[in-house]
mmCIF file of C-alpha atoms in Angstrom:
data_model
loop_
_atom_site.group_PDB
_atom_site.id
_atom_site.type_symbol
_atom_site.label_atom_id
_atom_site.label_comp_id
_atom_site.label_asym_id
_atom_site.label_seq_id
_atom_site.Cartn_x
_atom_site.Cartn_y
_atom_site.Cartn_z
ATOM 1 C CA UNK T 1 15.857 -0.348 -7.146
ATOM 2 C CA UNK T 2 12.874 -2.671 -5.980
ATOM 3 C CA UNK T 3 14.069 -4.529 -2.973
ATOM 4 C CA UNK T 4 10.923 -5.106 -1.255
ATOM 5 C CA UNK T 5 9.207 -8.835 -2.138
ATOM 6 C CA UNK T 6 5.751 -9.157 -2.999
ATOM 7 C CA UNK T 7 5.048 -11.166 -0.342
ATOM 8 C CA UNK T 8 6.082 -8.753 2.809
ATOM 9 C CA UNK T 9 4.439 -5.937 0.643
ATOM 10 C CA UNK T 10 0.803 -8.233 1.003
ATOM 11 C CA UNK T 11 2.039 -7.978 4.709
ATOM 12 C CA UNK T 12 2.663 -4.927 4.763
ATOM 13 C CA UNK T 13 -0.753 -4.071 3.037
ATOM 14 C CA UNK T 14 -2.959 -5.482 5.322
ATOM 15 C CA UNK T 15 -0.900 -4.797 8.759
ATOM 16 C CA UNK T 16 -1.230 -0.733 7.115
ATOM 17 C CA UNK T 17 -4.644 -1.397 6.270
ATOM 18 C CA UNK T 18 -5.909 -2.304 9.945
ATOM 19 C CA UNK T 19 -3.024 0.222 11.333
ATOM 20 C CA UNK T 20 -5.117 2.982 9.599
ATOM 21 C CA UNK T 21 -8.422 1.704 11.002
ATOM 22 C CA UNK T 22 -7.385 1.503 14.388
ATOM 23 C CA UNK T 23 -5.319 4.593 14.261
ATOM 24 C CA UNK T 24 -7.672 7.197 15.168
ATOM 25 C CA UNK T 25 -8.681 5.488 18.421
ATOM 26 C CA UNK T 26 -4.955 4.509 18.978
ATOM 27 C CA UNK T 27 -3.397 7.631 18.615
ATOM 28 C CA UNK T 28 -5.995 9.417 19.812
ATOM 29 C CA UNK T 29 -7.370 11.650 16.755
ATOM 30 C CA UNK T 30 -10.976 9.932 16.868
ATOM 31 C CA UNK T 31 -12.608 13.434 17.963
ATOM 32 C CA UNK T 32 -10.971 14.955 14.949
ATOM 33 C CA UNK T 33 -13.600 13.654 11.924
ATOM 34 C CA UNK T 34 -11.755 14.406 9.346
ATOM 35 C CA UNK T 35 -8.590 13.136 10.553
ATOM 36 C CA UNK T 36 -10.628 9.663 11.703
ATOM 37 C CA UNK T 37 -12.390 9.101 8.628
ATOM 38 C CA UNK T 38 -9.740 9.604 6.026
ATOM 39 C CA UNK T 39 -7.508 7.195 8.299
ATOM 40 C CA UNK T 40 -10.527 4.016 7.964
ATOM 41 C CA UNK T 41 -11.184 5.253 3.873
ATOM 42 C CA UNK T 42 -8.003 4.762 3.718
ATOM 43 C CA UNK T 43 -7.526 1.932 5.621
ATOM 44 C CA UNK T 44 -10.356 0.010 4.435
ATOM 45 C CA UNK T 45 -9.496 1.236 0.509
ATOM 46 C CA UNK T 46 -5.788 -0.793 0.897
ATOM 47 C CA UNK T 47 -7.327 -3.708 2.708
ATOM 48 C CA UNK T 48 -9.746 -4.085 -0.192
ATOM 49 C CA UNK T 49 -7.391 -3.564 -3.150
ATOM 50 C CA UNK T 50 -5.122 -6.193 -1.516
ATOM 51 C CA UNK T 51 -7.466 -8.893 -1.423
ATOM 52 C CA UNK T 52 -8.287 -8.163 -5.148
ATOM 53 C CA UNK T 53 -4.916 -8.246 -6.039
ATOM 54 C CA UNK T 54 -3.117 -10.543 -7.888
ATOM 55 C CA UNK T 55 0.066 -11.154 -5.588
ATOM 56 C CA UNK T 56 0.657 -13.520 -3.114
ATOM 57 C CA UNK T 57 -1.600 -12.108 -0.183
ATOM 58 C CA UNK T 58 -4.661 -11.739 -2.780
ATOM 59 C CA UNK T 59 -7.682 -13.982 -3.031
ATOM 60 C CA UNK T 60 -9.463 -12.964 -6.022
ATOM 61 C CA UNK T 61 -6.408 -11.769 -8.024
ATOM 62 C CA UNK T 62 -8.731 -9.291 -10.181
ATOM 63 C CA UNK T 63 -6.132 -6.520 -9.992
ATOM 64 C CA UNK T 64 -2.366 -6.665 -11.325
ATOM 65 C CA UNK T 65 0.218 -5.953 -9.116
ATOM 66 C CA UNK T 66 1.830 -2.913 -11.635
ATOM 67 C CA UNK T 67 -1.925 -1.459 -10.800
ATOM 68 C CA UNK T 68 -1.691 -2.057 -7.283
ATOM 69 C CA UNK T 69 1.736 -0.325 -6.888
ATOM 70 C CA UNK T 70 0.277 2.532 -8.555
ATOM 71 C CA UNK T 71 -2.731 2.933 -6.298
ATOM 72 C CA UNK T 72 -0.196 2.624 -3.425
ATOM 73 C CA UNK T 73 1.665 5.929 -4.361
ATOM 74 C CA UNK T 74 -1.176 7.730 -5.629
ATOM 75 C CA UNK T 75 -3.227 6.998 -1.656
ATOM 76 C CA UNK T 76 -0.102 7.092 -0.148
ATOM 77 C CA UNK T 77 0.228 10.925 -1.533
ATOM 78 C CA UNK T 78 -3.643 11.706 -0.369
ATOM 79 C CA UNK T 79 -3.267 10.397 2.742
ATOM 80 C CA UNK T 80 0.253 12.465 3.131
ATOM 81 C CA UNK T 81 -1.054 15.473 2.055
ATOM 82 C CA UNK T 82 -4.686 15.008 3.443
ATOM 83 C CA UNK T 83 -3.958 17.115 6.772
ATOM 84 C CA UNK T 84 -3.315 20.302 4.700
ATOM 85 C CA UNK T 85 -6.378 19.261 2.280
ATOM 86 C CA UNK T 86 -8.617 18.762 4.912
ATOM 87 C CA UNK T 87 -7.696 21.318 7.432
ATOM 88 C CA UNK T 88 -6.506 19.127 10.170
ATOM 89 C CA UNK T 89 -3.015 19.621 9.993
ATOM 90 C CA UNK T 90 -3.182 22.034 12.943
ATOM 91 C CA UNK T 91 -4.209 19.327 15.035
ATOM 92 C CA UNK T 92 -2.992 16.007 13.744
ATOM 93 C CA UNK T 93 -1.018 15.390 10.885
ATOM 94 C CA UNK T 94 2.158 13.171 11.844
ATOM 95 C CA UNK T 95 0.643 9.234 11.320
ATOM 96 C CA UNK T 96 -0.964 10.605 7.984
ATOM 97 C CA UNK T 97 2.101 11.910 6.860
ATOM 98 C CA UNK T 98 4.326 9.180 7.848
ATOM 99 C CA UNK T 99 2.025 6.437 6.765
ATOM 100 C CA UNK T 100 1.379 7.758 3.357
ATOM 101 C CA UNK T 101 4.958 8.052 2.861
ATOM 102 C CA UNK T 102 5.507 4.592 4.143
ATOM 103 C CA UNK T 103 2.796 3.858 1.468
ATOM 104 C CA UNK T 104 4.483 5.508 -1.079
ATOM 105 C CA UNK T 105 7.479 3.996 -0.559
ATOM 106 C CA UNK T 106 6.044 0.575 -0.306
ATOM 107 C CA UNK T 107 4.421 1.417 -3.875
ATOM 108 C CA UNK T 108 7.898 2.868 -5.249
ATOM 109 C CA UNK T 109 9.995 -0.151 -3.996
ATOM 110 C CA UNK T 110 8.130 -3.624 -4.423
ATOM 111 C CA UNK T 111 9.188 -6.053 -7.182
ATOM 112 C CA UNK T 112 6.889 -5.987 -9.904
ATOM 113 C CA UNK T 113 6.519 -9.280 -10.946
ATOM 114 C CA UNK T 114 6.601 -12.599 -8.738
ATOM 115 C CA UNK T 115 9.730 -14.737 -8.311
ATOM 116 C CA UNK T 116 8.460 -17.494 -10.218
ATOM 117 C CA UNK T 117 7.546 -15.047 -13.139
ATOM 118 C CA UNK T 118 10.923 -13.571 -13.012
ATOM 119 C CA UNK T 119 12.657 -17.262 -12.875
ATOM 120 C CA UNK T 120 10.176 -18.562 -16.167
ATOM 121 C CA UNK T 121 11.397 -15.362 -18.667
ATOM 122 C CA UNK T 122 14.797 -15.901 -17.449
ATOM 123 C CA UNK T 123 14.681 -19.327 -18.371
ATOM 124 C CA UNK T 124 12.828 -18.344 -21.783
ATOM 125 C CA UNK T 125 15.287 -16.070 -22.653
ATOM 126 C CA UNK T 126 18.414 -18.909 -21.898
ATOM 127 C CA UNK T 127 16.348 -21.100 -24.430
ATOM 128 C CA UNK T 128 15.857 -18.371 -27.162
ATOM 129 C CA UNK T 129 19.470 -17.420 -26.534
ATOM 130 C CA UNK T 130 20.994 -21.142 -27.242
#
């Protein structure tokens, strides 16, 4: 079930993308390198992929958005699992964990295709039906 549109999810994307940036500093982990620098990889990765996608918060549309979605589960699992990979866990682990999973979800539950897409093949498929 894919309830989330395409256009929050380019929201979503780029608020996430500057959340992770700012996170060490705002949540206090900055001291912590690993913690800090896999938040801004991360961070900076999902701000870039979003303005190469092509969705509705893209400008250069160079990457699809079944592509994108994919890339969103597979960072959102690093950056869930990147306290225990790391070896930061013992001090911070909470906003990677929850963000990744946020990610994942995000990845897991946004439409595919856009609504004008999905209107066109419905309308295709009336006219090959009749």
């Amino acid at each position: 079930m894919r309830f989330i549109s395409r256009k929050f999810h380019a929201v979503l994307d780029y608020m996430c993308g500057i959340l992770l940036i700012v996170a060490p500093w705002l949540l206090n982990f900055d001291e912590i390198n690993d913690a800090k620098w896999v938040a801004i990889c991360v961070g900076a990765a999902i701000l870039l992929m979003s303005f190469f996608t092509d969705y509705e918060g893209g400008g250069k549309k160079a990457i699809s958005m079944p592509t994108h979605l994919t890339m969103d589960v597979l960072m959102g699992l690093f950056l869930a699992a990147s306290p225990w990979i790391f070896g930061f866990s013992d001090q911070v682990y909470l906003p990677h964990l929850i963000l990744g999973l946020l990610e994942m979800g995000a990845g897991l539950f946004t439409v595919r295709v856009s609504e004008h897409a999905a209107a066109h093949s419905a309308d295709e498929r009336w006219r090959h039906a009749h």
